[in-house]
Coordinates of N, CA and C in Angstrom, one line a residue:
Chain A
D26 N 87.1 88.7 97.5 CA 86.1 89.3 98.2 C 85.5 88.4 99.3
Q27 N 85.4 88.8 100.5 CA 85.0 88.0 101.6 C 83.5 87.7 101.5
Q28 N 83.1 86.5 101.3 CA 81.7 86.1 101.2 C 81.1 85.9 102.5
V29 N 81.9 85.6 103.5 CA 81.3 85.4 104.9 C 82.1 86.3 105.8
K30 N 81.4 87.1 106.6 CA 82.1 88.1 107.4 C 81.7 88.0 108.8
Q31 N 82.7 88.1 109.7 CA 82.4 88.2 111.1 C 83.1 89.5 111.5
N32 N 82.3 90.5 111.8 CA 82.8 91.9 111.9 C 83.3 92.1 113.3
S33 N 83.1 91.3 114.3 CA 83.6 91.5 115.6 C 84.8 90.5 115.8
P34 N 86.0 91.0 115.9 CA 87.1 90.1 116.1 C 87.2 89.5 117.5
S35 N 86.5 90.2 118.5 CA 86.6 89.7 119.8 C 85.3 90.1 120.6
L36 N 85.1 89.3 121.6 CA 83.9 89.5 122.5 C 84.2 89.0 123.9
S37 N 83.9 89.8 124.9 CA 84.0 89.4 126.3 C 82.7 89.4 127.0
V38 N 82.4 88.3 127.7 CA 81.1 88.1 128.4 C 81.3 87.6 129.8
Q39 N 80.5 88.0 130.7 CA 80.6 87.5 132.0 C 80.0 86.0 132.1
E40 N 80.6 85.2 132.9 CA 80.1 83.8 133.1 C 78.6 83.9 133.4
G41 N 77.8 83.0 132.8 CA 76.4 82.9 133.1 C 75.5 83.8 132.2
R42 N 76.2 84.8 131.6 CA 75.4 85.6 130.7 C 75.3 85.0 129.3
I43 N 74.6 85.7 128.4 CA 74.5 85.2 127.0 C 75.6 85.8 126.2
S44 N 76.2 84.9 125.3 CA 77.1 85.3 124.3 C 76.4 85.3 123.0
I45 N 76.6 86.3 122.2 CA 75.9 86.4 120.9 C 77.0 86.7 119.8
L46 N 77.3 85.7 118.9 CA 78.3 85.9 117.9 C 77.6 86.0 116.6
N47 N 78.0 87.0 115.8 CA 77.3 87.3 114.5 C 78.1 87.0 113.3
C48 N 77.4 86.8 112.2 CA 78.0 86.4 111.0 C 77.1 86.9 109.8
D49 N 77.7 87.5 108.8 CA 77.0 88.0 107.7 C 77.5 87.4 106.4
Y50 N 76.7 87.1 105.4 CA 77.1 86.6 104.2 C 76.6 87.3 103.0
T51 N 77.2 87.2 101.9 CA 76.8 88.0 100.7 C 76.1 87.1 99.6
N52 N 76.4 85.8 99.6 CA 76.0 84.9 98.5 C 74.6 84.3 98.8
S53 N 73.6 84.7 98.1 CA 72.2 84.3 98.3 C 72.1 82.8 98.0
M54 N 73.0 82.2 97.3 CA 73.0 80.7 97.0 C 73.4 79.9 98.2
F55 N 74.0 80.4 99.2 CA 74.4 79.6 100.4 C 73.1 79.1 101.0
D56 N 73.2 77.8 101.3 CA 72.0 77.1 101.9 C 72.4 76.3 103.1
Y57 N 73.6 76.3 103.5 CA 74.0 75.4 104.7 C 75.1 76.2 105.4
F58 N 74.9 76.3 106.7 CA 75.7 77.2 107.6 C 76.1 76.4 108.8
L59 N 77.4 76.6 109.2 CA 77.9 75.9 110.3 C 78.7 76.8 111.2
W60 N 78.8 76.4 112.5 CA 79.6 77.1 113.4 C 80.7 76.1 113.9
Y61 N 81.9 76.6 114.0 CA 83.0 75.8 114.5 C 83.7 76.6 115.6
K62 N 84.2 75.8 116.6 CA 84.9 76.3 117.7 C 86.4 75.9 117.6
K63 N 87.3 76.8 117.9 CA 88.7 76.5 117.7 C 89.5 77.0 118.9
Y64 N 90.3 76.1 119.5 CA 91.3 76.4 120.5 C 92.6 76.6 119.8
P65 N 93.5 77.4 120.4 CA 94.9 77.6 119.8 C 95.6 76.4 119.5
A66 N 96.2 76.3 118.3 CA 97.0 75.2 117.9 C 96.3 73.9 117.7
E67 N 95.0 74.0 117.6 CA 94.2 72.8 117.4 C 93.3 73.0 116.2
G68 N 92.8 71.9 115.6 CA 91.8 72.0 114.5 C 90.5 72.4 115.0
P69 N 89.7 73.1 114.2 CA 88.3 73.5 114.6 C 87.4 72.2 114.8
T70 N 86.5 72.4 115.7 CA 85.6 71.3 116.0 C 84.2 71.8 115.7
F71 N 83.4 71.0 115.1 CA 82.0 71.3 114.8 C 81.2 71.6 116.0
L72 N 80.4 72.6 115.9 CA 79.5 73.0 117.0 C 78.0 72.8 116.7
I73 N 77.6 73.5 115.7 CA 76.1 73.4 115.3 C 76.0 73.9 113.9
S74 N 74.9 73.4 113.2 CA 74.7 73.8 111.8 C 73.2 74.1 111.7
I75 N 72.9 74.8 110.5 CA 71.5 75.1 110.2 C 71.4 75.1 108.6
S76 N 70.3 74.6 108.1 CA 70.1 74.7 106.7 C 69.1 75.8 106.4
S77 N 69.1 76.2 105.2 CA 68.3 77.4 104.8 C 66.8 77.2 105.0
I78 N 66.4 75.9 105.2 CA 64.9 75.7 105.3 C 64.4 76.0 106.7
K79 N 65.4 76.2 107.6 CA 65.0 76.5 109.0 C 65.5 77.9 109.4
D80 N 64.9 78.4 110.4 CA 65.4 79.7 110.9 C 66.0 79.6 112.3
K81 N 66.0 78.4 112.9 CA 66.5 78.3 114.2 C 66.9 76.8 114.4
N82 N 68.0 76.6 115.1 CA 68.4 75.2 115.4 C 69.1 75.3 116.8
E83 N 68.6 74.4 117.7 CA 69.1 74.5 119.1 C 69.7 73.2 119.5
D84 N 70.8 73.3 120.2 CA 71.5 72.1 120.7 C 72.1 72.4 122.1
G85 N 71.3 72.1 123.1 CA 71.8 72.4 124.5 C 71.9 73.9 124.7
R86 N 73.1 74.3 125.1 CA 73.3 75.8 125.4 C 73.5 76.6 124.1
F87 N 73.6 76.0 123.0 CA 73.9 76.6 121.7 C 72.7 76.7 120.8
T88 N 72.4 77.9 120.3 CA 71.3 78.1 119.4 C 71.8 78.9 118.2
V89 N 71.5 78.5 117.0 CA 71.9 79.3 115.8 C 70.6 79.8 115.2
F90 N 70.6 81.1 114.9 CA 69.5 81.7 114.2 C 69.9 82.2 112.8
L91 N 69.0 82.0 111.8 CA 69.3 82.3 110.5 C 68.2 83.3 110.0
N92 N 68.6 84.5 109.5 CA 67.7 85.4 108.9 C 68.1 85.6 107.4
K93 N 67.4 84.8 106.6 CA 67.8 84.7 105.1 C 67.6 86.1 104.4
S94 N 66.6 86.8 104.8 CA 66.4 88.1 104.1 C 67.5 89.1 104.4
A95 N 68.1 89.0 105.6 CA 69.2 89.9 106.0 C 70.5 89.3 105.7
K96 N 70.5 88.0 105.3 CA 71.8 87.3 105.1 C 72.6 87.3 106.3
H97 N 72.0 86.9 107.4 CA 72.7 87.1 108.7 C 72.4 85.8 109.6
L98 N 73.4 85.3 110.2 CA 73.2 84.3 111.2 C 73.9 84.7 112.5
S99 N 73.4 84.1 113.6 CA 74.0 84.4 114.9 C 74.0 83.1 115.7
L100 N 75.0 83.0 116.6 CA 75.1 81.9 117.5 C 74.9 82.5 118.9
H101 N 74.0 81.9 119.6 CA 73.8 82.3 121.0 C 74.2 81.2 121.9
I102 N 75.0 81.6 122.9 CA 75.5 80.6 123.9 C 74.9 81.1 125.3
V103 N 74.1 80.2 125.9 CA 73.5 80.7 127.2 C 73.3 79.4 128.1
P104 N 73.7 79.5 129.3 CA 74.6 80.5 129.9 C 76.1 80.2 129.4
S105 N 76.8 81.3 129.3 CA 78.2 81.2 128.9 C 79.1 80.6 130.0
Q106 N 80.0 79.8 129.7 CA 80.9 79.2 130.6 C 82.4 79.5 130.3
P107 N 83.3 79.5 131.2 CA 84.7 79.8 130.9 C 85.3 78.9 129.9
G108 N 84.8 77.6 129.9 CA 85.3 76.7 128.9 C 84.9 77.0 127.4
D109 N 83.9 77.9 127.3 CA 83.5 78.4 126.0 C 84.5 79.3 125.3
S110 N 85.5 79.8 126.1 CA 86.4 80.7 125.6 C 87.2 80.1 124.5
A111 N 87.1 80.6 123.3 CA 87.7 80.1 122.1 C 87.5 81.0 120.9
V112 N 88.0 80.6 119.8 CA 87.7 81.4 118.5 C 86.5 80.6 117.8
Y113 N 85.5 81.4 117.4 CA 84.4 80.8 116.8 C 84.3 81.2 115.3
F114 N 84.2 80.3 114.4 CA 84.2 80.6 113.0 C 82.8 80.2 112.5
C115 N 82.2 81.0 111.6 CA 81.0 80.6 110.9 C 81.5 80.2 109.5
A116 N 80.7 79.3 108.9 CA 81.0 78.8 107.5 C 79.7 78.7 106.8
A117 N 79.8 78.8 105.5 CA 78.6 78.7 104.6 C 79.0 78.0 103.3
S118 N 78.0 77.3 102.8 CA 78.2 76.7 101.5 C 76.9 76.6 100.7
A119 N 77.1 76.5 99.4 CA 76.0 76.2 98.5 C 76.1 74.7 98.2
V120 N 75.0 74.1 97.8 CA 74.9 72.7 97.5 C 76.1 72.2 96.7
G121 N 76.9 71.2 97.2 CA 77.9 70.6 96.4 C 79.2 71.5 96.2
N122 N 79.2 72.6 96.8 CA 80.3 73.5 96.7 C 81.2 73.7 97.9
Q123 N 82.2 74.4 97.8 CA 83.1 74.6 98.9 C 82.5 75.4 100.0
F124 N 83.2 75.3 101.2 CA 82.8 76.1 102.3 C 83.6 77.4 102.3
Y125 N 82.9 78.5 102.7 CA 83.6 79.7 102.9 C 83.5 80.1 104.4
F126 N 84.7 80.4 105.0 CA 84.7 80.7 106.4 C 84.9 82.2 106.7
G127 N 84.3 82.6 107.8 CA 84.5 84.0 108.3 C 85.9 84.1 108.9
T128 N 86.3 85.2 109.4 CA 87.6 85.5 110.0 C 87.6 85.1 111.5
G129 N 86.5 84.8 112.0 CA 86.5 84.3 113.4 C 86.3 85.4 114.4
T130 N 85.7 85.0 115.5 CA 85.4 85.9 116.7 C 86.0 85.2 117.9
S131 N 86.9 85.9 118.6 CA 87.5 85.3 119.8 C 86.6 85.7 121.0
L132 N 86.1 84.6 121.6 CA 85.2 84.8 122.8 C 86.0 84.6 124.0
T133 N 85.8 85.5 125.0 CA 86.4 85.3 126.3 C 85.3 85.4 127.3
V134 N 85.1 84.3 128.1 CA 84.1 84.3 129.1 C 84.8 84.5 130.4
I135 N 84.4 85.6 131.1 CA 85.1 86.0 132.3 C 84.4 85.3 133.5
P136 N 85.2 84.6 134.4 CA 84.6 83.9 135.5 C 84.1 84.9 136.6
Chain B
D29 N 89.9 54.7 117.0 CA 89.0 55.8 116.8 C 89.1 56.4 115.4
G30 N 87.9 56.8 114.9 CA 87.9 57.4 113.6 C 88.3 58.9 113.7
G31 N 89.0 59.3 112.6 CA 89.4 60.7 112.7 C 90.3 61.1 111.6
I32 N 90.9 62.3 111.7 CA 91.8 62.8 110.7 C 93.1 63.0 111.4
T33 N 94.2 62.5 110.8 CA 95.5 62.6 111.4 C 96.4 63.4 110.4
Q34 N 96.9 64.5 111.0 CA 97.8 65.4 110.2 C 99.2 65.2 110.8
S35 N 100.2 65.2 110.0 CA 101.6 65.1 110.5 C 102.5 65.8 109.5
P36 N 103.6 66.4 109.9 CA 103.9 66.6 111.4 C 103.1 67.7 112.0
K37 N 103.1 67.9 113.3 CA 102.4 68.9 113.9 C 103.1 70.3 113.8
Y38 N 104.5 70.2 113.8 CA 105.3 71.4 113.6 C 106.4 71.0 112.6
L39 N 106.7 72.0 111.7 CA 107.6 71.7 110.6 C 108.4 73.0 110.3
F40 N 109.7 72.9 110.2 CA 110.5 74.1 109.9 C 111.1 73.8 108.5
R41 N 111.2 74.8 107.7 CA 111.7 74.7 106.3 C 112.6 75.8 106.0
K42 N 113.6 75.5 105.3 CA 114.5 76.6 104.8 C 113.9 77.1 103.5
E43 N 114.1 78.3 103.2 CA 113.7 78.9 102.0 C 114.2 78.1 100.8
G44 N 113.3 77.9 99.8 CA 113.7 77.2 98.6 C 113.4 75.7 98.7
Q45 N 113.0 75.2 99.9 CA 112.8 73.8 100.0 C 111.3 73.5 99.8
N46 N 111.0 72.3 99.2 CA 109.6 71.8 99.2 C 109.4 71.0 100.5
V47 N 108.2 71.1 101.0 CA 107.8 70.2 102.1 C 106.5 69.6 101.9
T48 N 106.2 68.4 102.4 CA 104.9 67.7 102.2 C 104.3 67.5 103.6
L49 N 103.0 67.9 103.7 CA 102.2 67.7 104.9 C 101.3 66.5 104.6
S50 N 101.3 65.7 105.6 CA 100.5 64.5 105.5 C 99.1 64.6 106.1
C51 N 98.1 64.0 105.4 CA 96.7 64.0 106.0 C 96.1 62.7 105.7
E52 N 95.7 62.0 106.7 CA 95.1 60.6 106.6 C 93.8 60.6 107.3
Q53 N 92.8 60.0 106.7 CA 91.5 59.9 107.4 C 91.0 58.4 107.3
N54 N 90.4 58.0 108.4 CA 89.8 56.7 108.4 C 88.2 56.7 108.6
L55 N 87.7 57.8 108.1 CA 86.2 58.1 108.3 C 85.5 57.6 107.0
N56 N 86.2 57.2 106.0 CA 85.5 56.7 104.8 C 84.8 57.9 104.0
H57 N 85.3 59.1 104.2 CA 84.8 60.2 103.5 C 85.4 60.4 102.1
D58 N 84.5 60.7 101.2 CA 85.0 60.9 99.8 C 85.8 62.3 99.7
A59 N 85.2 63.3 100.2 CA 85.7 64.7 100.0 C 86.8 65.0 101.1
M60 N 87.9 65.6 100.6 CA 88.9 66.1 101.5 C 89.3 67.5 101.1
Y61 N 89.8 68.3 102.1 CA 90.1 69.7 101.9 C 91.4 70.1 102.6
W62 N 92.1 71.0 102.0 CA 93.2 71.7 102.7 C 92.9 73.2 102.8
Y63 N 93.1 73.7 104.1 CA 92.9 75.1 104.4 C 94.2 75.6 105.0
R64 N 94.3 76.9 104.8 CA 95.4 77.7 105.4 C 94.8 78.7 106.3
Q65 N 95.3 78.8 107.6 CA 94.9 79.9 108.5 C 96.0 80.8 108.8
D66 N 95.8 82.1 108.6 CA 96.8 83.1 109.0 C 96.1 83.9 110.1
P67 N 97.0 84.6 111.0 CA 96.4 85.4 112.1 C 95.4 86.4 111.6
G68 N 94.3 86.5 112.2 CA 93.3 87.5 111.8 C 92.6 87.2 110.5
Q69 N 92.8 86.1 110.0 CA 92.0 85.7 108.8 C 91.3 84.4 109.0
G70 N 90.3 84.3 108.1 CA 89.5 83.0 108.2 C 90.3 81.9 107.5
L71 N 89.7 80.7 107.5 CA 90.3 79.6 106.8 C 90.1 79.8 105.3
R72 N 91.2 79.7 104.6 CA 91.2 79.9 103.1 C 91.5 78.6 102.4
L73 N 90.7 78.2 101.4 CA 90.8 76.9 100.8 C 92.0 76.9 99.8
I74 N 92.8 75.9 99.9 CA 94.0 75.7 99.0 C 93.6 74.8 97.9
Y75 N 93.2 73.5 98.3 CA 92.8 72.5 97.3 C 91.8 71.7 97.9
Y76 N 91.0 71.0 97.1 CA 90.0 70.1 97.6 C 89.9 68.9 96.6
S77 N 89.4 67.8 97.1 CA 89.2 66.6 96.3 C 87.9 66.0 96.6
Q78 N 87.1 65.8 95.6 CA 85.7 65.2 95.9 C 85.8 63.7 95.8
I79 N 86.9 63.2 95.1 CA 86.9 61.7 94.9 C 88.4 61.4 94.6
V80 N 88.7 60.1 94.7 CA 90.1 59.6 94.4 C 90.4 60.0 93.0
N81 N 91.7 60.4 92.8 CA 92.3 60.7 91.5 C 91.7 62.0 90.9
D82 N 91.1 62.8 91.7 CA 90.5 64.0 91.2 C 90.7 65.1 92.3
F83 N 91.1 66.3 91.9 CA 91.2 67.4 92.8 C 91.1 68.7 92.1
Q84 N 90.7 69.8 92.8 CA 90.5 71.1 92.2 C 91.2 72.1 93.0
K85 N 91.6 73.2 92.4 CA 92.2 74.3 93.1 C 91.1 75.1 93.9
G86 N 91.6 75.6 95.0 CA 90.8 76.5 95.8 C 91.2 77.9 95.5
D87 N 90.9 78.8 96.5 CA 91.2 80.2 96.3 C 92.6 80.6 96.3
I88 N 93.5 79.8 96.9 CA 94.9 80.2 97.1 C 95.8 79.0 96.7
A89 N 95.6 78.4 95.6 CA 96.4 77.2 95.2 C 97.8 77.5 94.7
E90 N 98.1 78.7 94.4 CA 99.4 79.0 93.8 C 100.5 78.6 94.8
G91 N 101.5 77.8 94.3 CA 102.6 77.5 95.2 C 102.4 76.2 96.0
Y92 N 101.3 75.5 95.7 CA 100.9 74.3 96.4 C 100.6 73.2 95.4
S93 N 100.8 72.0 95.8 CA 100.3 70.8 95.0 C 99.8 69.7 95.9
V94 N 98.9 68.9 95.3 CA 98.3 67.8 96.1 C 98.2 66.6 95.2
S95 N 97.9 65.5 95.8 CA 97.6 64.2 95.1 C 96.5 63.5 95.9
R96 N 95.8 62.6 95.2 CA 94.7 61.9 95.9 C 94.7 60.5 95.2
E97 N 95.7 59.7 95.6 CA 95.9 58.4 95.0 C 95.1 57.4 95.8
K98 N 94.8 57.7 97.0 CA 94.0 56.8 97.9 C 92.9 57.6 98.5
K99 N 91.8 57.0 98.9 CA 90.7 57.6 99.5 C 91.1 58.2 100.9
E100 N 92.0 57.5 101.5 CA 92.3 57.9 102.9 C 93.3 59.0 103.0
S101 N 94.0 59.3 101.9 CA 95.2 60.1 102.0 C 95.1 61.3 101.0
F102 N 95.5 62.5 101.5 CA 95.4 63.7 100.7 C 96.6 64.6 101.1
P103 N 97.8 64.3 100.7 CA 99.0 65.0 101.1 C 99.1 66.4 100.3
L104 N 99.6 67.4 101.0 CA 99.8 68.7 100.5 C 101.3 69.0 100.4
T105 N 101.8 69.4 99.3 CA 103.2 69.8 99.1 C 103.2 71.3 99.0
V106 N 104.0 71.9 99.9 CA 104.2 73.4 99.8 C 105.5 73.6 99.0
T107 N 105.5 74.1 97.9 CA 106.6 74.2 97.0 C 107.4 75.5 97.3
S108 N 108.6 75.6 96.7 CA 109.4 76.8 96.9 C 108.8 78.0 96.2
A109 N 107.8 77.8 95.3 CA 107.1 78.8 94.6 C 106.1 79.6 95.5
Q110 N 105.8 79.0 96.7 CA 104.9 79.7 97.6 C 105.7 80.7 98.4
K111 N 105.3 82.0 98.2 CA 106.1 83.1 98.6 C 106.0 83.3 100.1
N112 N 104.9 83.0 100.7 CA 104.7 83.2 102.2 C 104.1 82.0 102.8
P113 N 104.9 80.9 103.0 CA 104.4 79.7 103.4 C 104.1 79.5 104.9
T114 N 104.7 80.4 105.7 CA 104.5 80.3 107.1 C 103.1 80.4 107.5
A115 N 102.5 79.4 108.1 CA 101.0 79.4 108.4 C 100.7 78.2 109.1
F116 N 99.4 78.1 109.5 CA 98.8 76.9 110.1 C 98.0 76.3 109.1
Y117 N 98.2 75.0 108.8 CA 97.5 74.3 107.7 C 96.6 73.2 108.3
L118 N 95.4 73.3 107.8 CA 94.3 72.4 108.3 C 93.8 71.5 107.2
C119 N 93.7 70.2 107.5 CA 93.1 69.2 106.6 C 91.7 68.9 107.1
A120 N 90.8 68.7 106.2 CA 89.4 68.3 106.6 C 88.9 67.3 105.7
S121 N 87.9 66.5 106.1 CA 87.1 65.7 105.3 C 85.6 66.0 105.5
K122 N 84.8 65.7 104.6 CA 83.4 66.0 104.7 C 82.5 64.8 104.7
D123 N 81.6 64.6 105.6 CA 80.7 63.5 105.6 C 79.5 63.8 104.7
R124 N 78.7 62.7 104.5 CA 77.5 62.9 103.5 C 76.5 63.9 104.0
G125 N 76.5 64.2 105.3 CA 75.6 65.2 105.8 C 76.1 66.6 105.6
G126 N 77.3 66.8 105.1 CA 77.9 68.1 104.8 C 78.7 68.7 105.9
E127 N 79.0 67.9 107.0 CA 79.8 68.4 108.1 C 81.2 68.2 107.8
L128 N 82.1 69.2 108.1 CA 83.5 69.1 108.0 C 84.1 68.6 109.3
F129 N 85.1 67.7 109.1 CA 85.8 67.2 110.3 C 87.3 67.6 110.0
F130 N 87.9 68.2 111.0 CA 89.2 68.7 110.9 C 90.3 67.9 111.6
G131 N 91.5 67.9 111.1 CA 92.6 67.4 111.8 C 93.1 68.4 112.8
E132 N 94.2 68.1 113.5 CA 94.7 68.9 114.5 C 95.6 70.1 114.0
G133 N 95.9 70.0 112.7 CA 96.7 71.1 112.1 C 98.2 70.8 112.1
S134 N 98.8 71.5 111.1 CA 100.3 71.5 111.0 C 100.8 72.9 110.9
R135 N 101.7 73.2 111.8 CA 102.2 74.6 111.7 C 103.6 74.6 111.0
L136 N 103.6 75.3 109.9 CA 104.9 75.4 109.1 C 105.5 76.7 109.3
T137 N 106.8 76.7 109.6 CA 107.6 77.9 109.8 C 108.8 77.9 108.8
V138 N 108.9 79.0 108.0 CA 110.0 79.1 107.1 C 111.1 79.9 107.8
L139 N 112.3 79.3 107.8 CA 113.4 80.0 108.5 C 114.2 80.9 107.6

């Protein structure tokens, strides 16, 4: 059973606009969430994280929002740039336990 | 430079053969992980190790084996018992802050 879900397999956005990538989870014990970016044939690279004690974390153009009651997190990229085109994975874990990854959302930023 | 090195990057195997994928890290991380990625699916955990000489099965351990004789090394053997081994394999280690660092990946193709 998929504990972390990314229901949009793909997303296209115009350069300069906002990209919003969504992630839902089912396990209420998850308390640490991460977003990873992945280019083809490469390993994922860490983008941004958030712990359950916060509802927002910002790093430059990237902001992650966490809604614990809805078991939902989202990644906002603004403004979107062509170099942001990649597959984005969200991941979640409970303290001391393994990470569970979503299926990924392929973002295309159109110049 | 510190990081995770996976080798080989590409590997071809005949049916019935065992192959071993190498993963070495010089980040001084205790925890190491092996994931498998298939098209349209998230990263699925094969095995993980929290400390030297100890490892646990992940969600899809059948047909795989690992060892953790040294902190720096966590090799994965894909055995002939793995029915569908063609995939992209990712090794990762985790720092004390909970962030996963990934290698570049190894693509295994069964001929």
